[in-house]
CSV table of C-alpha atoms in Angstrom, one decimal:
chain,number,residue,atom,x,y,z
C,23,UNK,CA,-14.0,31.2,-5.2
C,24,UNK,CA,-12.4,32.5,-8.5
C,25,UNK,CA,-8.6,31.4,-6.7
C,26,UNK,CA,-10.4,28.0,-5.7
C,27,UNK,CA,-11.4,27.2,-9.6
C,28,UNK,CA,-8.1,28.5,-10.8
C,29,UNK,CA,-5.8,26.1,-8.3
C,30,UNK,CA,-8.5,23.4,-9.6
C,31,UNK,CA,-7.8,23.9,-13.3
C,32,UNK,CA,-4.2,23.7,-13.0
C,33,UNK,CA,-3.8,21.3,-11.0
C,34,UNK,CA,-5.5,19.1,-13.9
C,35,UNK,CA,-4.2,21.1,-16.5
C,36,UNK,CA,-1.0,19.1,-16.1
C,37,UNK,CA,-1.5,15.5,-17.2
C,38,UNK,CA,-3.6,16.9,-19.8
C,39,UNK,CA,-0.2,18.5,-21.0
C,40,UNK,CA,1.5,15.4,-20.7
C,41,UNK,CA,-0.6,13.6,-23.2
C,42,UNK,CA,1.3,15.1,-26.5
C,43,UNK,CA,4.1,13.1,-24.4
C,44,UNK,CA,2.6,9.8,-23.8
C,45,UNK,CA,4.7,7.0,-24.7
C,46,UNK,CA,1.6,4.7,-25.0
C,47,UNK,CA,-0.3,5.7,-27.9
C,48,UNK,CA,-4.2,6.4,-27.7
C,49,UNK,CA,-5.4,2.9,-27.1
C,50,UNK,CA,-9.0,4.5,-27.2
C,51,UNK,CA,-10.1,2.6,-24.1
C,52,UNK,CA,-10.0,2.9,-20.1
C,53,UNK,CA,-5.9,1.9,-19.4
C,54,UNK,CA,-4.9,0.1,-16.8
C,55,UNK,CA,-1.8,-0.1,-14.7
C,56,UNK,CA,0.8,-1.5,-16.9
C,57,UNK,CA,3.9,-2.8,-14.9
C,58,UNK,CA,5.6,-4.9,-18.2
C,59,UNK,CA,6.5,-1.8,-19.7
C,60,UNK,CA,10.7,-1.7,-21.2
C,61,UNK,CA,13.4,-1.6,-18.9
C,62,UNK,CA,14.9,2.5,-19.4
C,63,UNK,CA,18.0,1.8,-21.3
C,64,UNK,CA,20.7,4.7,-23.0
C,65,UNK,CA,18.5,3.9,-26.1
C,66,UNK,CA,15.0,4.8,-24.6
C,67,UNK,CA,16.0,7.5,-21.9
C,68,UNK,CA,14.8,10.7,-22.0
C,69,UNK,CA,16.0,13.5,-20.3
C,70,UNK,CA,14.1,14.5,-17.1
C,71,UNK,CA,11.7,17.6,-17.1
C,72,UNK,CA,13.4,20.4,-15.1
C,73,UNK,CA,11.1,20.8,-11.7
C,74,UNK,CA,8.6,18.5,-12.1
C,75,UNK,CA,7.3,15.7,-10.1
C,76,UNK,CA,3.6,15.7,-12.6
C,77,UNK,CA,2.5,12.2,-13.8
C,78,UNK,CA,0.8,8.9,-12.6
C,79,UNK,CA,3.9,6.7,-10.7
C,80,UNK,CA,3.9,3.2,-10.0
C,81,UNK,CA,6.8,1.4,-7.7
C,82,UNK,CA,9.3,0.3,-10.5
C,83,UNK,CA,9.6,-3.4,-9.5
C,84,UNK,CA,5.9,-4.2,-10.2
C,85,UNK,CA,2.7,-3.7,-9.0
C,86,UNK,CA,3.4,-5.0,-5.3
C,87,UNK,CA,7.3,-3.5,-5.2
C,88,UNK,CA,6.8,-1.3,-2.2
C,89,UNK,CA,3.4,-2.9,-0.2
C,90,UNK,CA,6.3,-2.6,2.7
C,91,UNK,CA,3.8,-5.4,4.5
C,92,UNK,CA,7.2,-6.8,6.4
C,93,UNK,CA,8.2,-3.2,7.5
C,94,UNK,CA,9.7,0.0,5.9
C,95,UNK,CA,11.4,-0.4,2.6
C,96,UNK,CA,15.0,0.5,3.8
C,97,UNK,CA,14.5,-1.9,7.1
C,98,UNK,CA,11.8,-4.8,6.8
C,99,UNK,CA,11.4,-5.5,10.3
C,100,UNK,CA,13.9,-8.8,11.1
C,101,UNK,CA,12.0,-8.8,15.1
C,102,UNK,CA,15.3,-7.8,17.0
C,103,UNK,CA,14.5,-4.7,18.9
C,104,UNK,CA,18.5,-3.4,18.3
C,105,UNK,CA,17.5,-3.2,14.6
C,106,UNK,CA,16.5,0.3,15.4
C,107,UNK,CA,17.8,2.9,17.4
C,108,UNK,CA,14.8,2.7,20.2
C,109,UNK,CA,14.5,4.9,23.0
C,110,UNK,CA,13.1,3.0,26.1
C,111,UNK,CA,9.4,4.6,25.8
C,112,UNK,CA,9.8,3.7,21.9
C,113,UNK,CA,10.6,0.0,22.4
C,114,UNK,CA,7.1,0.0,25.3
C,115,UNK,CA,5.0,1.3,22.6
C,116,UNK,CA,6.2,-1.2,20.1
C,117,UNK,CA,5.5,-3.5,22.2
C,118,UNK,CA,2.9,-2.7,22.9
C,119,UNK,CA,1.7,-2.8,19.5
C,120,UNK,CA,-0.1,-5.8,18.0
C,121,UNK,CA,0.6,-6.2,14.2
C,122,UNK,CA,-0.7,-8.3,11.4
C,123,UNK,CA,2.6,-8.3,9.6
C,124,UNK,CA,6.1,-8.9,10.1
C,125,UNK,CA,8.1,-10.6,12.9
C,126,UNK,CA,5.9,-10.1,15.6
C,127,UNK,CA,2.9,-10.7,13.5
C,128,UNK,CA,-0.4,-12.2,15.4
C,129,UNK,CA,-3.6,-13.3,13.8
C,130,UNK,CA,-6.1,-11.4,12.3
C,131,UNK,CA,-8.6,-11.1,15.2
C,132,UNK,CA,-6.0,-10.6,17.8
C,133,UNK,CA,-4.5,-7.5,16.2
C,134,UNK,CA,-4.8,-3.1,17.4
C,135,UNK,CA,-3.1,-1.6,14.1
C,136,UNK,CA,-5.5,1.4,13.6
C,137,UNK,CA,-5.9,0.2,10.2
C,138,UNK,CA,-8.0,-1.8,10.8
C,139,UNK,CA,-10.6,0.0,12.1
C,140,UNK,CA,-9.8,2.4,9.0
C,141,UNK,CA,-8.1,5.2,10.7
C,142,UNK,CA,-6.3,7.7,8.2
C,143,UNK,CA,-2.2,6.3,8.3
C,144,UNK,CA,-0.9,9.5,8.5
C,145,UNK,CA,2.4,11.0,7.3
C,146,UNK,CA,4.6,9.2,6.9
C,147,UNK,CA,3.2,5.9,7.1
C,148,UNK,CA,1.3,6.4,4.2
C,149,UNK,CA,4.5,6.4,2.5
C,150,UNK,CA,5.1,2.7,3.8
C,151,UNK,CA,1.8,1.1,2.9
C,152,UNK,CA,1.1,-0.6,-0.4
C,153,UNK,CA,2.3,2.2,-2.5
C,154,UNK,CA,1.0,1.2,-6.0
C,155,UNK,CA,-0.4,3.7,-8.3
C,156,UNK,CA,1.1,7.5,-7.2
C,157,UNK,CA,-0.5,10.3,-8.8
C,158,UNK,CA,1.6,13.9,-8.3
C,159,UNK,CA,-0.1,17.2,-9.7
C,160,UNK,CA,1.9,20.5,-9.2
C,161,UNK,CA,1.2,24.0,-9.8
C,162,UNK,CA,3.7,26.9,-8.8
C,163,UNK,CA,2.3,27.0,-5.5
C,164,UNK,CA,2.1,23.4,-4.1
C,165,UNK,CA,2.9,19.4,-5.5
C,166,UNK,CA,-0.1,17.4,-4.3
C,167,UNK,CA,0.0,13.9,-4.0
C,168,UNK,CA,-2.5,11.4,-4.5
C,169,UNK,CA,-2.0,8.0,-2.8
C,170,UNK,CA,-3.5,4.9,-3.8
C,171,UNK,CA,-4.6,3.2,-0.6
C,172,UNK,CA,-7.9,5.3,0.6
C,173,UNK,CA,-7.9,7.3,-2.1
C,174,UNK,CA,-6.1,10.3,-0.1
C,175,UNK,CA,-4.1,13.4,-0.9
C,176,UNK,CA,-2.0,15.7,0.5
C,177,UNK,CA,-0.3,19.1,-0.5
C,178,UNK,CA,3.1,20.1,-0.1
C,179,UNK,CA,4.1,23.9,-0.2
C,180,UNK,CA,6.0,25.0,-2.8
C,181,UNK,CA,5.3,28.9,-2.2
C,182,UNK,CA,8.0,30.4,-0.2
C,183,UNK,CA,6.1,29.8,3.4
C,184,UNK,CA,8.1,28.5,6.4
C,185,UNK,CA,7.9,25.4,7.9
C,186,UNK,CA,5.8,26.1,11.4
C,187,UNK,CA,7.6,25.3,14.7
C,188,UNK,CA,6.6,22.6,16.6
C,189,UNK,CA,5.0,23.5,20.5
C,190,UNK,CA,3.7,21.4,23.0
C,191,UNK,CA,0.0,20.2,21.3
C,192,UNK,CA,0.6,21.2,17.9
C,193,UNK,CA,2.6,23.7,15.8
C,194,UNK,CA,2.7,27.3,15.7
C,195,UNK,CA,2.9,29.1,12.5
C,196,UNK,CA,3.9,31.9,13.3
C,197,UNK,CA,3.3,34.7,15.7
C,198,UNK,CA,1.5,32.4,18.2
C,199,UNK,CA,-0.7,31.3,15.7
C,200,UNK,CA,-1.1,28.0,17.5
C,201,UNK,CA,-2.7,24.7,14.9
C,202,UNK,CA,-3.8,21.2,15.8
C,203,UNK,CA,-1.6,18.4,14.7
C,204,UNK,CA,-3.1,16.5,11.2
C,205,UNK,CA,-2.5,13.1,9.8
C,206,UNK,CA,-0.8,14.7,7.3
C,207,UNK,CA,1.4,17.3,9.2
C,208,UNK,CA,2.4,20.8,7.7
C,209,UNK,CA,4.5,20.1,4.6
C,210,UNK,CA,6.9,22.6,2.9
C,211,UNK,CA,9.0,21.3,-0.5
C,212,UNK,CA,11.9,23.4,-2.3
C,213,UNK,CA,13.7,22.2,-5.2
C,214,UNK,CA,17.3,21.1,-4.2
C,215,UNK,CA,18.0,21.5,-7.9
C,216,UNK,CA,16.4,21.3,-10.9
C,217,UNK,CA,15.5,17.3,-10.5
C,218,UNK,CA,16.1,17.1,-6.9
C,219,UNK,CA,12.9,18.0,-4.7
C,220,UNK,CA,12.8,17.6,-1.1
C,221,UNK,CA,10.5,18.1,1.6
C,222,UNK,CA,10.2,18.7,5.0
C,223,UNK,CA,7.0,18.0,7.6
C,224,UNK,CA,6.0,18.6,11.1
C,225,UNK,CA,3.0,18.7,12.8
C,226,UNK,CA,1.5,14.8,12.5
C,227,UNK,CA,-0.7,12.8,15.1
C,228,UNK,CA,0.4,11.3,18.3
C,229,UNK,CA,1.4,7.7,18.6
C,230,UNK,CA,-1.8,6.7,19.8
C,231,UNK,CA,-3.6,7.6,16.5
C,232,UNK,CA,-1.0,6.3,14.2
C,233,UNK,CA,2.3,3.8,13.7
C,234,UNK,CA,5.4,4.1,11.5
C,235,UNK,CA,4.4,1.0,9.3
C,236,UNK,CA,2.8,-2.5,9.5
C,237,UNK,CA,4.6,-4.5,11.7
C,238,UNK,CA,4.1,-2.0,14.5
C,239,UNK,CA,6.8,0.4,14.6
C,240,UNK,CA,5.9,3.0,16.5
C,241,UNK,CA,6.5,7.1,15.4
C,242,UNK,CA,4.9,10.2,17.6
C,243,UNK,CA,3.6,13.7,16.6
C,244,UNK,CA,7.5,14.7,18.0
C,245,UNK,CA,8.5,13.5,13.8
C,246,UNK,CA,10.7,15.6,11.3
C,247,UNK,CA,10.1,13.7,8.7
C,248,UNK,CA,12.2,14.4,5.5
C,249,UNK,CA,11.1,12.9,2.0
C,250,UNK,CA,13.5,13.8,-1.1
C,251,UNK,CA,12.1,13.0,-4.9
C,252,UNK,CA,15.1,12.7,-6.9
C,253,UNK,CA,13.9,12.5,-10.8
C,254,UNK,CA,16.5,9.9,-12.5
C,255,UNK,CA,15.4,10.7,-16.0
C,256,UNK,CA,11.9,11.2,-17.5
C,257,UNK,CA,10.7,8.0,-16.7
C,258,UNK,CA,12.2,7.2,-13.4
C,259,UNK,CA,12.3,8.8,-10.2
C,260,UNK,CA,13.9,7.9,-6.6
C,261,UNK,CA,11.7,8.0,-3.6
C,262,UNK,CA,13.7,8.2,0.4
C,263,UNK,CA,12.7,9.4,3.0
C,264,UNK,CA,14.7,9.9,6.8
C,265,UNK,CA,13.0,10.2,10.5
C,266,UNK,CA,14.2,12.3,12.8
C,267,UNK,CA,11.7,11.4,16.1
C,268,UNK,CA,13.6,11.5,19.3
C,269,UNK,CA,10.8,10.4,21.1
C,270,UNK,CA,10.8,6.8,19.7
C,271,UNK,CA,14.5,6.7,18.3
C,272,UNK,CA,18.2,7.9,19.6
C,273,UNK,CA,18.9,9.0,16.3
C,274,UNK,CA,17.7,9.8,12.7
C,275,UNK,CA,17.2,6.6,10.2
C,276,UNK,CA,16.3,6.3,6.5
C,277,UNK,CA,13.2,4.2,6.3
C,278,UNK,CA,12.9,3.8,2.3
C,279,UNK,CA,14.4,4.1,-0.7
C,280,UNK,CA,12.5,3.2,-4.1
C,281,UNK,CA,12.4,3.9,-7.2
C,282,UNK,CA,9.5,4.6,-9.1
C,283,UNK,CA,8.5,4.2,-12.6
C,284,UNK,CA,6.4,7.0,-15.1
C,285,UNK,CA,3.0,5.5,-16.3
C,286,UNK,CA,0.7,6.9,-19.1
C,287,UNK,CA,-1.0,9.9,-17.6
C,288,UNK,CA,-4.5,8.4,-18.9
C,289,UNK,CA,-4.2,4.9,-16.8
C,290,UNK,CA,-7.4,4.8,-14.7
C,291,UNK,CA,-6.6,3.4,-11.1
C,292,UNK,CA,-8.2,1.3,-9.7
C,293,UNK,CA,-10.4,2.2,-6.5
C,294,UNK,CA,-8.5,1.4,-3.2
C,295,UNK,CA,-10.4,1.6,0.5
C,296,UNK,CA,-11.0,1.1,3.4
C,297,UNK,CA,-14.7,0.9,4.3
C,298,UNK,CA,-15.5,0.1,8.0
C,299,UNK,CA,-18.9,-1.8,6.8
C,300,UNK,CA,-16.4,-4.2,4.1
C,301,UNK,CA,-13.8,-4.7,7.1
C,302,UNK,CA,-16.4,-5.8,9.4
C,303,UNK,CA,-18.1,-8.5,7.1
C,304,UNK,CA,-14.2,-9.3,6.0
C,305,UNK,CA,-13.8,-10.1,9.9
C,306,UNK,CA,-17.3,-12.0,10.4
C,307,UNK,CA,-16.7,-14.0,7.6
C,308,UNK,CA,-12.5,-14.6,7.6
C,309,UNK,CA,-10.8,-12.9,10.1
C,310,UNK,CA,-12.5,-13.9,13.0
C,311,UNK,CA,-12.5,-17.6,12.5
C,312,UNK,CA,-9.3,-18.2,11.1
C,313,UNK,CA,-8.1,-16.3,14.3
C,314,UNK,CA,-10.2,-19.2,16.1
C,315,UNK,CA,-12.7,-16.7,17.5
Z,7,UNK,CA,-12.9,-31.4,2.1
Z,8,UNK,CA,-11.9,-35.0,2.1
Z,9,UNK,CA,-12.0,-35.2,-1.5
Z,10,UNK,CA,-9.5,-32.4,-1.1
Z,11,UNK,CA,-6.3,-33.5,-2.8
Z,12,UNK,CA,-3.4,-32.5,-0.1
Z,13,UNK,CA,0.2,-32.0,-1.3
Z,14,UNK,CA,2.4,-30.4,0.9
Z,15,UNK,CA,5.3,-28.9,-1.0
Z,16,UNK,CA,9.2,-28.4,0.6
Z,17,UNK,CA,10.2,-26.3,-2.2
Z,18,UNK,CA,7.1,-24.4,-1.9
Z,19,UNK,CA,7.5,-22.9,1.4
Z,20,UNK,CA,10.6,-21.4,1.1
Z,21,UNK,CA,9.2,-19.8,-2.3
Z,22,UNK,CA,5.8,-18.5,-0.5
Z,23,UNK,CA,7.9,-17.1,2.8
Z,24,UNK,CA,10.1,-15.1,0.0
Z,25,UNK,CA,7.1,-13.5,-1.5
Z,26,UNK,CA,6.2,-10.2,0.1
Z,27,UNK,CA,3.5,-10.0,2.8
Z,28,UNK,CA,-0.1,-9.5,1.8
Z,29,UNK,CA,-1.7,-6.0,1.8
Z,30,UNK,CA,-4.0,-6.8,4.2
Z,31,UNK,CA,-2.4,-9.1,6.8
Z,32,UNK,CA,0.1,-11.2,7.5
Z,33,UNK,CA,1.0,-15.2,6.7
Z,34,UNK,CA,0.4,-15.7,10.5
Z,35,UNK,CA,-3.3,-17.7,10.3
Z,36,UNK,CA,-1.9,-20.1,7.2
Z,37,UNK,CA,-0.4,-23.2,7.0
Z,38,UNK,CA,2.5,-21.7,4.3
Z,39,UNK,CA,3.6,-24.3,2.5
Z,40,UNK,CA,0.8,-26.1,2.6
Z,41,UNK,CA,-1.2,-26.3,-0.5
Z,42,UNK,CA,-4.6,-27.6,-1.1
Z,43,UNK,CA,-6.1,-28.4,-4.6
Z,44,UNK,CA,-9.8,-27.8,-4.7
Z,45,UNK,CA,-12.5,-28.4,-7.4
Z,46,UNK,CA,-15.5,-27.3,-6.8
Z,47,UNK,CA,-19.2,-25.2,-7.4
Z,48,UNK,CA,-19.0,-21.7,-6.9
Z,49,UNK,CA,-21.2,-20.1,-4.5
Z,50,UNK,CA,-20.5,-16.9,-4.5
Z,51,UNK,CA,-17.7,-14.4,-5.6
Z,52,UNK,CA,-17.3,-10.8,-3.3
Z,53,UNK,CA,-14.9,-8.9,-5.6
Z,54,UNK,CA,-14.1,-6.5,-2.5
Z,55,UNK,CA,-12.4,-4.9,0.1
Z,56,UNK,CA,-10.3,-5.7,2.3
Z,57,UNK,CA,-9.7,-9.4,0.4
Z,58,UNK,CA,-12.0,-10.7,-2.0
Z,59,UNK,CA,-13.9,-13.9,-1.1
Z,60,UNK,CA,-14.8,-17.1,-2.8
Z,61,UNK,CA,-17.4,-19.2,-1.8
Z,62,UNK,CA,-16.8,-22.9,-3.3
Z,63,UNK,CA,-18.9,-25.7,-2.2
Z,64,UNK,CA,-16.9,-29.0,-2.5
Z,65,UNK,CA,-18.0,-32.6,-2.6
Z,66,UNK,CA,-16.0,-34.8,-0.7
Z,67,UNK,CA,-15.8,-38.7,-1.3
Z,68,UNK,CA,-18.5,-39.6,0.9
Z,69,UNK,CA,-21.1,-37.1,-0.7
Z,70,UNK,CA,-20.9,-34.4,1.6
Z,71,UNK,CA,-20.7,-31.0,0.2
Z,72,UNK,CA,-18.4,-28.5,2.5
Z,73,UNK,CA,-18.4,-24.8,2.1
Z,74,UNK,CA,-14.5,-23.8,1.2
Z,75,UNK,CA,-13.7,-19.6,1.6
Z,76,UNK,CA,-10.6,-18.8,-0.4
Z,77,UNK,CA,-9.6,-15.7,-0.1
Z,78,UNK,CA,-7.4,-13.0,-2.3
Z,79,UNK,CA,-6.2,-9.6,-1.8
Z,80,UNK,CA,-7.9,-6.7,-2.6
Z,81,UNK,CA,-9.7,-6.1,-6.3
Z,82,UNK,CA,-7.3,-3.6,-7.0
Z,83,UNK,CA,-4.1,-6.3,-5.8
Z,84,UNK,CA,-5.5,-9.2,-8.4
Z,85,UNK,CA,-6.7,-7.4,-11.2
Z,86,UNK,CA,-3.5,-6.7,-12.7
Z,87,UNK,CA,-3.1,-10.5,-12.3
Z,88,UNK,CA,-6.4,-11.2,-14.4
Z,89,UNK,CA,-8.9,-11.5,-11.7
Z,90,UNK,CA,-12.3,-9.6,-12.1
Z,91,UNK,CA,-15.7,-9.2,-10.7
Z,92,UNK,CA,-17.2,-11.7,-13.2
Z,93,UNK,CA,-14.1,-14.5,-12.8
Z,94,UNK,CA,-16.4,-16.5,-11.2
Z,95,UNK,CA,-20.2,-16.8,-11.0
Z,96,UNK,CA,-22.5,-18.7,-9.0
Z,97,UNK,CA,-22.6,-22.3,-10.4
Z,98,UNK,CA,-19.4,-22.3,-12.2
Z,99,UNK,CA,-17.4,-25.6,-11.8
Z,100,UNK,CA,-14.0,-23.8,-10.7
Z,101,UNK,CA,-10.7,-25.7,-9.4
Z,102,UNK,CA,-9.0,-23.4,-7.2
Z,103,UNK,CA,-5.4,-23.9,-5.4
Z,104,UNK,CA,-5.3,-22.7,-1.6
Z,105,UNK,CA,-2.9,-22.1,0.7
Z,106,UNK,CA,-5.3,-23.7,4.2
Z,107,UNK,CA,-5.2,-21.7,7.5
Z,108,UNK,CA,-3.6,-22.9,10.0
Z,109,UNK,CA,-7.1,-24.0,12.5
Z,110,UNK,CA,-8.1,-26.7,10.9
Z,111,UNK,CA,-11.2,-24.7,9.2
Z,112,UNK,CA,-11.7,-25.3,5.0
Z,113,UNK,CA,-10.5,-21.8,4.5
Z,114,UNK,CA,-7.6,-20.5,2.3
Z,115,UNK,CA,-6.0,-17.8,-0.1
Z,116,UNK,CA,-5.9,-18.1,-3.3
Z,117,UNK,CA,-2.4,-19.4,-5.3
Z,118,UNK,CA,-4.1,-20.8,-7.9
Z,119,UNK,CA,-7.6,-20.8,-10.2
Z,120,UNK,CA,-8.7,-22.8,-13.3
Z,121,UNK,CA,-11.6,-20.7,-14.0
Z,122,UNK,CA,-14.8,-22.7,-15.8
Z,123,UNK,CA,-13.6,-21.4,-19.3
Z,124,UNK,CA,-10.3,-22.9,-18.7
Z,125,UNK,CA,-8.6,-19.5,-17.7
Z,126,UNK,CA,-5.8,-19.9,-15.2
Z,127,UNK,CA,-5.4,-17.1,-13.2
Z,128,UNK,CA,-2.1,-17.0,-11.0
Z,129,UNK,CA,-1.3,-16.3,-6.9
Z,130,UNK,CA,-4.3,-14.0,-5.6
Z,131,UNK,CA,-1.8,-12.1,-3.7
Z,132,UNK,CA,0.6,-9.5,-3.6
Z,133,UNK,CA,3.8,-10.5,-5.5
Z,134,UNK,CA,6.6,-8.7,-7.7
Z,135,UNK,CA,10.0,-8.0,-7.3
Z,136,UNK,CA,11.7,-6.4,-3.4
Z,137,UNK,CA,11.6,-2.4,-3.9
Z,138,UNK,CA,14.7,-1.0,-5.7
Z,139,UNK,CA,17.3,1.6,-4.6
């Protein structure tokens, strides 16, 4: 329990540090997002903390930058199955996906994104959908993120341990020690260098729980999927991220690439969810008859 | 709905198909480009997931009142815009600017709302610039 409350405190112990660095003095109030702030300039940059990811991060071009709704950052979805390297049983399962975005879009009522029916995303489509607000707390053992959308987290390894191996059903950690697959996979992170964090995961949920992005793209529980954080300076950081499923895909792609933008630790962000009861009414009174049902 | 002032806007729909996608779904149930000015009594506002909802109840020419649903994104998509739980209230006279489905049915999203204190609010939607390298 003592261990539990530690990890607790400093995980929170590091905005709290970042206040004596605001640039936004103490407006005395609850902050909100605030996506007019100066463009970073040789006059206003400051040098980038060495190995630290800590602060509340929105997507640099505004509030709706990287909602990815049209399909991965790096390649919106343009509907022509060779944008992608698809293996066969890839292509079926896109196809046989029906989206509420992108090329291949169809209405509301008519669509089976697991979304919908408010199924976790997963890793690493919850790095495709509506980033907005980012919060990222470390401490010397993990980096936990908090994403917007659903108010979920996740924790990355920082400590030394070894990525698990992937076996038929799950992963195995070592020694036969045989786990279940999770929406969020088994993540490891080591520091590149001193701004240049990258992370590996395994271990995610089959393709019948959960799809690459929006527009239907499919991924499977087969995934490597790579992430690298790449801090620019003290306000900026790079977000990319690379595939490697050769279940759905021939060959490794990058699927985004954005840049994201420091925010005043104290900005309060907004509640984001899905509730199953507020989807249904949503579909009653909207979905469902614009859809003509 | 007949009192419904229809302009349909060339420019307009190559602007709207160059805006990102929604957070919730796509363009595929609306009539993009179209756009549909509405002024009417507010019914009811649901500040909520997934898209909030307005309830407007509009007057046409020939007297009869016909129950308009505009919709926006999320709370959290339209508040940085300027929309909150209290934009509008029941009985407010509101003109509101939609974007019509695509069925025929007086429903909508949100580009544009004069709120009953004069207040414009802009698109209800997702907007901002493509994500950066």
């Amino acid at each position: 329990m003592v261990s539990r409350i530690g990890l607790f405190v400093a995980l929170f112990a590091i905005p709290v540090g970042l206040l004596a660095q605001s640039p936004n003095p103490a407006p005395g109030g609850w902050l909100i997002p605030q996506f007019n702030q100066p463009p970073i300039t040789d006059a206003n940059r400051k040098p980038a903390p060495r190995r630290s990811l800590a602060g509340t991060w929105g997507p640099a071009g505004g509030n709706s930058a990287a909602t990815q709704g049209g399909g991965v950052a790096a390649r919106p979805n343009n509907g022509r199955a060779e944008q992608l390297p698809y293996t066969p049983y890839g292509l079926d399962a896109y196809r046989s996906h029906k989206a509420l975005e992108g090329a291949d879009a169809v209405l509301p009522a008519d669509g089976n994104d697991p979304r919908n029916l408010c199924e976790p995303l997963g890793v690493p489509r919850y790095n495709h959908y509506n980033v907005r607000m980012t919060q990222i707390m470390q401490d010397e053992y993990k980096v936990a993120i908090l994403y917007h959308y659903d108010n979920r987290w996740r924790v990355i390894w920082t400590d030394g341990r070894q990525l698990p191996t992937l076996v038929e059903g799950g992963v195995d950690l070592g020694g036969g020690d045989i786990r279940e697959p999770r929406f969020f996979g088994y993540s490891v992170g080591r520091w590149v260098d001193d701004y240049t964090f990258e992370v590996t995961t395994i271990g995610t949920m089959p393709e019948d729980r959960v799809w690459l992005d929006s527009t239907g793209r499919p991924i499977s529980d087969q995934v490597r999927v790579t992430e690298t954080f790449r801090r620019m300076d003290y306000d900026t950081m790079v977000w990319s991220e690379t595939i490697d499923d050769p279940k759905m895909y021939t060959k490794p792609w990058e699927t985004m690439r954005f840049q994201l933008r420091l925010h005043d630790p104290r900005t309060d962000i907004q509640e984001y969810y899905c509730s199953p009861v507020e989807q249904e009414r949503y579909n009653r009174l909207f979905g469902n008859t614009v859809s003509g049902k | 709905m007949k009192s419904a002032r229809l302009v349909v806007l060339a420019v307009a729909a190559g602007l709207l198909l160059s805006l990102p996608l929604s957070a919730h779904h796509g363009g595929t149930a609306f009539d993009v480009g179209k756009v549909v000015d509405l002024k009417g009594t507010v019914k009811e506002w649901v500040f909520s997931n997934p898209h909030c909802l307005l309830f407007l109840d509009v007057k046409g020419e020939n007297g009869q009142v016909t129950q308009w649903i505009a919709e926006g994104q999320a709370p959290n998509v339209i508040f940085p815009v300027g929309y909150r739980k209290d934009s509008f209230k029941a009985g407010d006279v509101v003109t509101v600017t939609v974007e019509p489905v695509k069925n025929g049915q007086p429903m909508g999203r949100i580009l544009k709302a004069v709120l009953a204190n004069g207040k414009i609010l802009d698109r209800a939607s997702s907007g901002g610039a493509p994500p950066k390298p």
